[in-house]
Amino acid sequence: MAQLPLPLEFDSRFSLDNYIADPAPYIRHQLTALFDETGESLIGLWGGTDSGKTHLLNACALYARDADIRYHLFDAAQLIEASADGFSEFAAGSVLAVDNIDLLAGNRDWEAACYQVVNRVKNGELRFLFSLSRQPRDTGFRLPDLKSRLGWGLLIALPQPDDAAVERILRERARLLGLELGDEALHFLLSRYSRRLKDQMDALQLLDAAALSMQRRITVPLIREVLPFQLEPDSAR
Amino acid sequence: MQPELWAQCLSQLEKAINEKQLETWILPLQAEVRRNTLLLHAPNRFVMDWVKKNFLDQIQEILMQLDDTKSMTVQLGIGSNPPVTPAEITGEIPVVKPRKSPYPSGLNPEQVFDNYVEGKSNQLARAASYQVSSDPGSEYNPLYIYGGTGYGKTHLMQAAGNRILELRPEATVIYVNCERFVSDMVKALQHSKINEFKHFYRSADALLIDDIQFLADKNRSQEEFFHTFNSLYEANAQMIITCDRSPKEIDGLDDRIRSRLGWGLTVDIKPPDLETRVAILRSKAEQRGVELPDPVAFFIADRFKSNIRDLEGALKRVIAHAQFTHRPISQELAREALKELLAAQEKQVSIENIQKTVASYFKISIADMLSSRRTRSITRPRQMAMSLCKQLTRHSLPEIGNAFGGRDHTTVLHACRKIDELRQEDERLAEDYDNLHRILGH
């Protein structure tokens, strides 16, 4: 997902409306309240792989653009390559977001920079959104002051999508891509391919490209042709 | 004034990159032309690195197109254009501009003594802070408050600062987090404004520095802090300093600073007990205009023991859940709102985790802890681990005994009583116990 350092194009695939999960309305409400300054100014999205953390933070970019609010989104994996000096200052007056903030754990400079960011949030200088794979107290941050400060915000646990949710998300993605994905092809993909949402999304992207270049519809034979090695054999099921 | 060349460059860049990127990364740069070099000054290293990584090639390319001689190069650095100020012309002392902060003095007016919840754990620290705010710069200078993260040190120090201002509105009270003190100093050095920095901090009637532990291993900042301290001390200006540990425990701090931190009064804040946590929850709920039933307050306070921030975070979650679902706050709703946090918490504090943490703290092996060895260096950690298991988990005494090499439940009971007793008598053991409590996240 091309998104950082700042999304060049706002990706309409990621919107708050097409985030699919049980607590979606609650999450939408809290995130938009942060932007509209009617809710918490420090929010942490906490969940495992495929729970939609990156989707939501990208979706916020779209919301911020429409609401004309300055929003800076960074992926911690990229931040760690850069110098932390000055990070807490440059986003004053805007909404700052860091995806996968727990990747910064153990990096003294970046931990200190995030600590400063939260202090600035407390002073009303900016609003801060972050995502992480577990709740702050269980992360590997060495700075106890940072751990406790991250726990200060409104922590929202994102549920792992179950098979039914993965199906709904795939259908929605196919619809957005303008793909015709019949039940048979969809169920074949879901039952024979990786159950991880990210893998399914990548597969859909591949199938989209293949269907376009071969001028064919997405069918079970096409899936077998495009993803022959990744499919689990029938006997494995 | 930006050089013409850079202005042209900017207009080209406007076409090449989007508005947000231009605003975030390019416009904060200040340009200067020196001979055949376009010097771009970034406000800090973070911006400089991003520009270097993402835009420098583009800038260079544009410059090549604009420069007929093809001899210009671009250099990126941190800083600003040398300012031409009236002070430089007249030699006067520069006028210090007020800090950009939503609060005068960096103080948060909401953190006052009235909404600071007092309990056994913070009684002395509160009394000392109140006393200092009544008569700043006299008896307890500096006032040094220490305790674990999230125990309410900042609130107390802010309350003292606010009260000093209330009693003496003309006083200059500066609150600053130590990290900010350090970064302000670095910035001042980079931008050749160190005299303004010194003047700003040394002109305070009361200087409140939060989390002084961040000064550790920063020699240049320590030097500056040392002189600031001396200057303020001589001027009878009040200093209040907070830290997560006592002065003697801060590694990487110059001895002369360490000794000065102990010149006044040193007070500690301990983890809040259950009653105090309940009172804090009530107070926070009231500040948000929310009615919090007692059973819910006890339910949350019983489960979030580590620090006040976690407690507040849990309360925020409960309130947000209630407001969104339009349901009254009840124990059932609180349980629902906190279910993920509680599940993760219960998972984390296991007997095994406690055994591992205690063994590592006292540098003994797990095998020793579970063995039948009865030397004091093994029995004390073992008893402490048993006592922590009883306090932090919901396992029964037989279960705990069983997990410690198949011991009887009466052994566990004896261990718990022994540790309770020793905590009253032996300060060092009490400190070890508190530290372990903190490490285990409670």
mmCIF file of C-alpha atoms in Angstrom, chain B residues 63-392:
data_model
loop_
_atom_site.group_PDB
_atom_site.id
_atom_site.type_symbol
_atom_site.label_atom_id
_atom_site.label_comp_id
_atom_site.label_asym_id
_atom_site.label_seq_id
_atom_site.Cartn_x
_atom_site.Cartn_y
_atom_site.Cartn_z
ATOM 1 C CA LEU B 63 18.221 24.310 -10.039
ATOM 2 C CA MET B 64 20.179 22.931 -12.967
ATOM 3 C CA GLN B 65 17.429 24.077 -15.303
ATOM 4 C CA LEU B 66 17.296 27.546 -13.780
ATOM 5 C CA ASP B 67 21.023 28.133 -13.491
ATOM 6 C CA ASP B 68 22.591 29.110 -16.791
ATOM 7 C CA THR B 69 26.110 28.650 -15.494
ATOM 8 C CA LYS B 70 25.286 25.083 -14.351
ATOM 9 C CA SER B 71 27.642 25.612 -11.449
ATOM 10 C CA MET B 72 25.175 25.923 -8.561
ATOM 11 C CA THR B 73 24.953 23.200 -5.975
ATOM 12 C CA VAL B 74 22.466 22.679 -3.153
ATOM 13 C CA GLN B 75 23.399 22.136 0.464
ATOM 14 C CA LEU B 76 21.022 21.248 3.247
ATOM 15 C CA GLY B 77 21.574 22.090 6.877
ATOM 16 C CA ILE B 78 19.785 22.833 10.110
ATOM 17 C CA GLY B 79 19.280 26.393 11.230
ATOM 18 C CA SER B 80 17.994 29.642 9.856
ATOM 19 C CA ASN B 81 19.224 32.592 7.881
ATOM 20 C CA PRO B 82 21.410 34.813 9.993
ATOM 21 C CA PRO B 83 18.842 37.283 11.335
ATOM 22 C CA VAL B 84 19.459 40.987 11.050
ATOM 23 C CA THR B 85 17.978 42.256 14.284
ATOM 24 C CA PRO B 86 18.011 45.699 15.838
ATOM 25 C CA ALA B 87 20.077 44.146 18.624
ATOM 26 C CA GLU B 88 22.869 43.379 16.202
ATOM 27 C CA ILE B 89 22.909 46.961 15.071
ATOM 28 C CA THR B 90 22.646 48.591 18.481
ATOM 29 C CA GLY B 91 24.277 45.922 20.608
ATOM 30 C CA GLU B 92 21.258 45.808 22.943
ATOM 31 C CA ILE B 93 20.208 42.687 24.804
ATOM 32 C CA PRO B 94 17.729 40.853 22.576
ATOM 33 C CA VAL B 95 14.096 41.063 23.595
ATOM 34 C CA VAL B 96 12.790 37.628 24.477
ATOM 35 C CA LYS B 97 9.622 36.768 22.653
ATOM 36 C CA PRO B 98 6.963 34.962 24.643
ATOM 37 C CA ARG B 99 6.899 31.202 24.177
ATOM 38 C CA LYS B 100 4.317 29.796 21.877
ATOM 39 C CA SER B 101 2.063 27.979 24.270
ATOM 40 C CA PRO B 102 -1.664 27.879 24.787
ATOM 41 C CA TYR B 103 -1.036 28.590 28.476
ATOM 42 C CA PRO B 104 0.877 31.487 29.912
ATOM 43 C CA SER B 105 4.085 30.110 31.424
ATOM 44 C CA GLY B 106 3.441 26.695 29.895
ATOM 45 C CA LEU B 107 1.126 25.983 32.826
ATOM 46 C CA ASN B 108 -2.107 24.111 32.444
ATOM 47 C CA PRO B 109 -4.688 26.105 34.421
ATOM 48 C CA GLU B 110 -6.789 23.002 34.911
ATOM 49 C CA GLN B 111 -4.199 21.339 37.115
ATOM 50 C CA VAL B 112 -4.759 22.926 40.502
ATOM 51 C CA PHE B 113 -4.757 21.816 44.136
ATOM 52 C CA ASP B 114 -8.560 21.765 44.220
ATOM 53 C CA ASN B 115 -8.766 18.849 41.824
ATOM 54 C CA TYR B 116 -5.659 17.045 43.066
ATOM 55 C CA VAL B 117 -6.828 14.006 44.972
ATOM 56 C CA GLU B 118 -4.962 13.551 48.202
ATOM 57 C CA GLY B 119 -4.282 10.155 49.730
ATOM 58 C CA LYS B 120 -1.754 8.437 51.936
ATOM 59 C CA SER B 121 0.541 7.950 48.972
ATOM 60 C CA ASN B 122 0.958 11.645 48.161
ATOM 61 C CA GLN B 123 0.115 13.483 51.389
ATOM 62 C CA LEU B 124 3.604 14.754 52.132
ATOM 63 C CA ALA B 125 4.332 15.762 48.551
ATOM 64 C CA ARG B 126 1.080 17.699 48.396
ATOM 65 C CA ALA B 127 1.742 19.502 51.678
ATOM 66 C CA ALA B 128 5.254 20.448 50.569
ATOM 67 C CA SER B 129 4.046 21.714 47.184
ATOM 68 C CA TYR B 130 1.335 23.783 48.827
ATOM 69 C CA GLN B 131 3.829 25.244 51.277
ATOM 70 C CA VAL B 132 6.225 26.124 48.454
ATOM 71 C CA SER B 133 3.485 27.826 46.485
ATOM 72 C CA SER B 134 2.618 29.947 49.529
ATOM 73 C CA ASP B 135 6.165 31.084 50.070
ATOM 74 C CA PRO B 136 8.234 30.449 46.951
ATOM 75 C CA GLY B 137 12.001 30.641 46.982
ATOM 76 C CA SER B 138 12.436 30.466 50.729
ATOM 77 C CA GLU B 139 12.471 27.245 52.695
ATOM 78 C CA TYR B 140 12.264 24.284 50.324
ATOM 79 C CA ASN B 141 14.386 25.147 47.341
ATOM 80 C CA PRO B 142 14.478 23.158 45.172
ATOM 81 C CA LEU B 143 11.445 21.040 45.906
ATOM 82 C CA TYR B 144 12.227 17.654 44.406
ATOM 83 C CA ILE B 145 9.259 15.332 43.875
ATOM 84 C CA TYR B 146 9.870 11.785 42.720
ATOM 85 C CA GLY B 147 7.813 8.679 42.077
ATOM 86 C CA GLY B 148 6.791 6.217 39.375
ATOM 87 C CA THR B 149 5.400 7.341 36.051
ATOM 88 C CA GLY B 150 1.774 8.390 36.112
ATOM 89 C CA TYR B 151 1.547 8.928 39.876
ATOM 90 C CA GLY B 152 0.523 12.593 39.598
ATOM 91 C CA LYS B 153 3.819 14.440 39.940
ATOM 92 C CA THR B 154 3.122 16.766 37.028
ATOM 93 C CA HIS B 155 -0.293 17.690 38.349
ATOM 94 C CA LEU B 156 1.197 18.576 41.716
ATOM 95 C CA MET B 157 3.976 20.688 40.271
ATOM 96 C CA GLN B 158 1.536 22.461 37.952
ATOM 97 C CA ALA B 159 -0.796 23.094 40.873
ATOM 98 C CA ALA B 160 2.041 24.744 42.778
ATOM 99 C CA GLY B 161 2.916 26.865 39.731
ATOM 100 C CA ASN B 162 -0.678 27.936 39.233
ATOM 101 C CA ARG B 163 -1.010 28.907 42.882
ATOM 102 C CA ILE B 164 2.192 30.963 42.771
ATOM 103 C CA LEU B 165 0.678 32.861 39.840
ATOM 104 C CA GLU B 166 -2.639 33.220 41.606
ATOM 105 C CA LEU B 167 -0.983 34.770 44.659
ATOM 106 C CA ARG B 168 1.557 36.807 42.670
ATOM 107 C CA PRO B 169 0.135 37.467 39.209
ATOM 108 C CA GLU B 170 3.200 39.478 38.240
ATOM 109 C CA ALA B 171 5.547 36.518 38.804
ATOM 110 C CA THR B 172 7.196 34.753 35.882
ATOM 111 C CA VAL B 173 6.475 31.077 36.302
ATOM 112 C CA ILE B 174 7.875 28.725 33.699
ATOM 113 C CA TYR B 175 6.830 25.109 33.414
ATOM 114 C CA VAL B 176 8.881 22.986 31.060
ATOM 115 C CA ASN B 177 9.337 19.323 30.459
ATOM 116 C CA CYS B 178 13.015 18.406 30.653
ATOM 117 C CA GLU B 179 12.969 16.934 27.128
ATOM 118 C CA ARG B 180 11.753 20.276 25.889
ATOM 119 C CA PHE B 181 14.360 22.136 27.872
ATOM 120 C CA VAL B 182 16.972 20.012 26.128
ATOM 121 C CA SER B 183 15.487 20.388 22.664
ATOM 122 C CA ASP B 184 14.977 24.153 23.133
ATOM 123 C CA MET B 185 18.616 24.403 24.044
ATOM 124 C CA VAL B 186 19.774 22.382 21.039
ATOM 125 C CA LYS B 187 17.592 24.515 18.793
ATOM 126 C CA ALA B 188 18.915 27.691 20.358
ATOM 127 C CA LEU B 189 22.456 26.530 19.678
ATOM 128 C CA GLN B 190 21.624 25.605 16.084
ATOM 129 C CA HIS B 191 19.954 28.941 15.452
ATOM 130 C CA SER B 192 22.558 30.979 17.355
ATOM 131 C CA LYS B 193 20.006 32.046 19.954
ATOM 132 C CA ILE B 194 21.577 30.638 23.074
ATOM 133 C CA ASN B 195 21.606 34.019 24.822
ATOM 134 C CA GLU B 196 17.844 34.326 24.395
ATOM 135 C CA PHE B 197 17.466 30.810 25.754
ATOM 136 C CA LYS B 198 19.579 31.591 28.811
ATOM 137 C CA HIS B 199 17.797 34.856 29.419
ATOM 138 C CA PHE B 200 14.407 33.205 29.162
ATOM 139 C CA TYR B 201 15.061 30.491 31.727
ATOM 140 C CA ARG B 202 17.196 32.551 34.072
ATOM 141 C CA SER B 203 14.639 35.332 34.351
ATOM 142 C CA ALA B 204 12.023 33.093 35.981
ATOM 143 C CA ASP B 205 10.681 33.683 39.467
ATOM 144 C CA ALA B 206 9.749 30.023 39.560
ATOM 145 C CA LEU B 207 11.070 27.322 37.252
ATOM 146 C CA LEU B 208 9.269 23.997 37.144
ATOM 147 C CA ILE B 209 11.174 21.229 35.377
ATOM 148 C CA ASP B 210 9.335 17.971 34.825
ATOM 149 C CA ASP B 211 11.017 14.580 34.398
ATOM 150 C CA ILE B 212 14.593 15.634 35.072
ATOM 151 C CA GLN B 213 15.748 12.055 34.405
ATOM 152 C CA PHE B 214 15.880 13.042 30.727
ATOM 153 C CA LEU B 215 18.935 15.112 31.514
ATOM 154 C CA ALA B 216 20.967 11.948 32.077
ATOM 155 C CA ASP B 217 23.938 11.531 29.727
ATOM 156 C CA LYS B 218 23.325 14.907 28.043
ATOM 157 C CA ASN B 219 26.459 16.749 29.036
ATOM 158 C CA ARG B 220 25.887 20.047 27.256
ATOM 159 C CA SER B 221 22.349 20.317 28.613
ATOM 160 C CA GLN B 222 23.546 19.438 32.098
ATOM 161 C CA GLU B 223 26.081 22.228 31.906
ATOM 162 C CA GLU B 224 23.368 24.684 30.931
ATOM 163 C CA PHE B 225 21.004 23.394 33.596
ATOM 164 C CA PHE B 226 23.759 23.698 36.208
ATOM 165 C CA HIS B 227 24.259 27.394 35.463
ATOM 166 C CA THR B 228 20.517 28.011 35.267
ATOM 167 C CA PHE B 229 20.117 26.336 38.643
ATOM 168 C CA ASN B 230 22.843 28.424 40.242
ATOM 169 C CA SER B 231 21.528 31.618 38.793
ATOM 170 C CA LEU B 232 17.974 30.976 39.986
ATOM 171 C CA TYR B 233 19.098 29.732 43.371
ATOM 172 C CA GLU B 234 21.121 32.862 43.991
ATOM 173 C CA ALA B 235 18.157 34.990 42.963
ATOM 174 C CA ASN B 236 15.915 33.078 45.427
ATOM 175 C CA ALA B 237 13.718 31.926 42.576
ATOM 176 C CA GLN B 238 11.762 28.785 43.401
ATOM 177 C CA MET B 239 12.595 25.575 41.577
ATOM 178 C CA ILE B 240 10.368 22.529 41.538
ATOM 179 C CA ILE B 241 11.748 19.428 39.928
ATOM 180 C CA THR B 242 10.159 16.061 39.307
ATOM 181 C CA CYS B 243 11.764 12.770 38.485
ATOM 182 C CA ASP B 244 10.892 9.095 38.371
ATOM 183 C CA ARG B 245 13.592 8.308 40.938
ATOM 184 C CA SER B 246 15.521 9.907 43.782
ATOM 185 C CA PRO B 247 18.534 12.111 42.894
ATOM 186 C CA LYS B 248 21.038 9.469 43.960
ATOM 187 C CA GLU B 249 19.469 6.930 41.630
ATOM 188 C CA ILE B 250 19.800 8.968 38.426
ATOM 189 C CA ASP B 251 22.637 7.468 36.436
ATOM 190 C CA GLY B 252 24.531 9.667 34.013
ATOM 191 C CA LEU B 253 23.997 12.851 36.002
ATOM 192 C CA ASP B 254 26.843 15.114 37.038
ATOM 193 C CA ASP B 255 27.548 14.855 40.779
ATOM 194 C CA ARG B 256 27.366 18.605 41.283
ATOM 195 C CA ILE B 257 23.817 18.613 39.875
ATOM 196 C CA ARG B 258 22.856 15.534 41.869
ATOM 197 C CA SER B 259 23.956 17.199 45.084
ATOM 198 C CA ARG B 260 22.163 20.450 44.247
ATOM 199 C CA LEU B 261 18.910 18.599 43.593
ATOM 200 C CA GLY B 262 19.049 17.477 47.216
ATOM 201 C CA TRP B 263 19.681 20.938 48.676
ATOM 202 C CA GLY B 264 16.031 21.647 49.354
ATOM 203 C CA LEU B 265 13.337 19.145 50.187
ATOM 204 C CA THR B 266 12.991 15.732 48.568
ATOM 205 C CA VAL B 267 9.585 14.046 48.766
ATOM 206 C CA ASP B 268 8.267 10.920 47.080
ATOM 207 C CA ILE B 269 4.875 9.867 45.772
ATOM 208 C CA LYS B 270 3.943 6.233 46.133
ATOM 209 C CA PRO B 271 1.466 4.272 44.009
ATOM 210 C CA PRO B 272 -2.082 5.335 44.912
ATOM 211 C CA ASP B 273 -3.999 2.889 47.086
ATOM 212 C CA LEU B 274 -7.467 1.631 46.216
ATOM 213 C CA GLU B 275 -9.346 4.412 48.022
ATOM 214 C CA THR B 276 -7.235 7.086 46.365
ATOM 215 C CA ARG B 277 -7.739 5.494 42.951
ATOM 216 C CA VAL B 278 -11.483 5.500 43.506
ATOM 217 C CA ALA B 279 -11.366 9.146 44.579
ATOM 218 C CA ILE B 280 -9.296 9.998 41.486
ATOM 219 C CA LEU B 281 -11.851 8.300 39.241
ATOM 220 C CA ARG B 282 -14.684 10.206 40.887
ATOM 221 C CA SER B 283 -12.853 13.465 40.447
ATOM 222 C CA LYS B 284 -11.999 12.806 36.780
ATOM 223 C CA ALA B 285 -15.578 11.769 36.053
ATOM 224 C CA GLU B 286 -16.881 14.901 37.725
ATOM 225 C CA GLN B 287 -14.548 17.050 35.627
ATOM 226 C CA ARG B 288 -16.129 15.479 32.566
ATOM 227 C CA GLY B 289 -19.614 16.056 33.936
ATOM 228 C CA VAL B 290 -20.284 12.344 34.234
ATOM 229 C CA GLU B 291 -21.855 10.524 37.139
ATOM 230 C CA LEU B 292 -19.812 7.483 38.080
ATOM 231 C CA PRO B 293 -21.581 4.981 40.344
ATOM 232 C CA ASP B 294 -19.465 3.715 43.245
ATOM 233 C CA PRO B 295 -19.471 0.037 42.243
ATOM 234 C CA VAL B 296 -18.125 1.021 38.814
ATOM 235 C CA ALA B 297 -15.431 3.222 40.336
ATOM 236 C CA PHE B 298 -14.342 0.347 42.587
ATOM 237 C CA PHE B 299 -14.496 -2.089 39.666
ATOM 238 C CA ILE B 300 -12.135 0.055 37.563
ATOM 239 C CA ALA B 301 -9.870 1.013 40.474
ATOM 240 C CA ASP B 302 -9.477 -2.605 41.482
ATOM 241 C CA ARG B 303 -8.328 -3.602 38.018
ATOM 242 C CA PHE B 304 -6.150 -0.671 36.963
ATOM 243 C CA LYS B 305 -3.535 -0.309 39.655
ATOM 244 C CA SER B 306 -0.377 0.583 37.797
ATOM 245 C CA ASN B 307 -0.736 4.324 37.407
ATOM 246 C CA ILE B 308 -3.204 7.174 37.113
ATOM 247 C CA ARG B 309 -2.876 7.446 33.335
ATOM 248 C CA ASP B 310 -4.040 3.867 32.839
ATOM 249 C CA LEU B 311 -6.862 4.581 35.241
ATOM 250 C CA GLU B 312 -7.869 7.668 33.291
ATOM 251 C CA GLY B 313 -7.537 5.799 29.996
ATOM 252 C CA ALA B 314 -9.902 3.127 31.307
ATOM 253 C CA LEU B 315 -12.389 5.745 32.478
ATOM 254 C CA LYS B 316 -12.287 7.460 29.072
ATOM 255 C CA ARG B 317 -13.127 4.151 27.440
ATOM 256 C CA VAL B 318 -16.075 3.544 29.733
ATOM 257 C CA ILE B 319 -17.440 7.058 29.218
ATOM 258 C CA ALA B 320 -16.960 6.894 25.435
ATOM 259 C CA HIS B 321 -18.749 3.549 25.342
ATOM 260 C CA ALA B 322 -21.657 4.808 27.434
ATOM 261 C CA GLN B 323 -22.043 7.985 25.419
ATOM 262 C CA PHE B 324 -21.926 6.192 22.115
ATOM 263 C CA THR B 325 -24.407 3.500 23.085
ATOM 264 C CA HIS B 326 -26.613 5.958 25.037
ATOM 265 C CA ARG B 327 -26.573 3.649 28.031
ATOM 266 C CA PRO B 328 -26.060 4.559 31.680
ATOM 267 C CA ILE B 329 -22.710 3.681 33.220
ATOM 268 C CA SER B 330 -22.994 0.375 35.021
ATOM 269 C CA GLN B 331 -20.612 -2.373 36.038
ATOM 270 C CA GLU B 332 -21.833 -4.463 33.127
ATOM 271 C CA LEU B 333 -21.131 -1.654 30.675
ATOM 272 C CA ALA B 334 -17.684 -1.058 32.211
ATOM 273 C CA ARG B 335 -16.848 -4.743 31.921
ATOM 274 C CA GLU B 336 -17.933 -4.653 28.276
ATOM 275 C CA ALA B 337 -15.980 -1.489 27.473
ATOM 276 C CA LEU B 338 -12.816 -2.768 29.128
ATOM 277 C CA LYS B 339 -12.965 -6.398 28.109
ATOM 278 C CA GLU B 340 -9.974 -6.350 25.763
ATOM 279 C CA LEU B 341 -7.802 -4.386 28.165
ATOM 280 C CA LEU B 342 -8.710 -6.694 31.035
ATOM 281 C CA ALA B 343 -8.150 -9.836 29.001
ATOM 282 C CA ALA B 344 -4.694 -8.686 27.981
ATOM 283 C CA GLN B 345 -3.920 -7.698 31.554
ATOM 284 C CA GLU B 346 -4.937 -11.037 33.022
ATOM 285 C CA LYS B 347 -2.903 -12.786 30.376
ATOM 286 C CA GLN B 348 0.144 -10.761 31.237
ATOM 287 C CA VAL B 349 0.238 -11.207 34.995
ATOM 288 C CA SER B 350 0.724 -14.901 35.359
ATOM 289 C CA ILE B 351 2.554 -16.808 38.079
ATOM 290 C CA GLU B 352 5.247 -17.704 35.523
ATOM 291 C CA ASN B 353 5.682 -14.071 34.579
ATOM 292 C CA ILE B 354 6.072 -13.053 38.210
ATOM 293 C CA GLN B 355 8.579 -15.841 38.879
ATOM 294 C CA LYS B 356 10.582 -14.835 35.813
ATOM 295 C CA THR B 357 10.532 -11.130 36.679
ATOM 296 C CA VAL B 358 11.494 -11.625 40.331
ATOM 297 C CA ALA B 359 14.245 -14.113 39.469
ATOM 298 C CA SER B 360 15.720 -11.759 36.921
ATOM 299 C CA TYR B 361 15.457 -8.783 39.338
ATOM 300 C CA PHE B 362 17.431 -10.627 42.044
ATOM 301 C CA LYS B 363 19.701 -12.321 39.502
ATOM 302 C CA ILE B 364 18.854 -15.870 40.558
ATOM 303 C CA SER B 365 17.677 -18.707 38.352
ATOM 304 C CA ILE B 366 14.088 -19.955 38.100
ATOM 305 C CA ALA B 367 15.392 -23.384 39.080
ATOM 306 C CA ASP B 368 16.723 -21.920 42.344
ATOM 307 C CA MET B 369 13.454 -20.189 43.018
ATOM 308 C CA LEU B 370 11.538 -23.442 42.652
ATOM 309 C CA SER B 371 14.160 -25.528 44.472
ATOM 310 C CA SER B 372 14.195 -26.522 48.130
ATOM 311 C CA ARG B 373 17.252 -24.375 48.877
ATOM 312 C CA ARG B 374 16.809 -22.276 51.995
ATOM 313 C CA THR B 375 19.607 -19.732 51.894
ATOM 314 C CA ARG B 376 18.367 -16.203 52.427
ATOM 315 C CA SER B 377 19.476 -15.023 48.968
ATOM 316 C CA ILE B 378 16.984 -17.529 47.533
ATOM 317 C CA THR B 379 14.212 -17.567 50.149
ATOM 318 C CA ARG B 380 13.609 -13.793 50.154
ATOM 319 C CA PRO B 381 13.049 -13.529 46.391
ATOM 320 C CA ARG B 382 10.914 -16.674 46.557
ATOM 321 C CA GLN B 383 8.769 -15.232 49.338
ATOM 322 C CA MET B 384 8.490 -11.959 47.503
ATOM 323 C CA ALA B 385 7.392 -13.730 44.326
ATOM 324 C CA MET B 386 4.758 -15.669 46.289
ATOM 325 C CA SER B 387 3.475 -12.499 47.900
ATOM 326 C CA LEU B 388 3.261 -10.761 44.501
ATOM 327 C CA CYS B 389 1.404 -13.780 43.070
ATOM 328 C CA LYS B 390 -1.163 -13.522 45.840
ATOM 329 C CA GLN B 391 -1.569 -9.794 45.301
ATOM 330 C CA LEU B 392 -1.530 -9.621 41.520
#
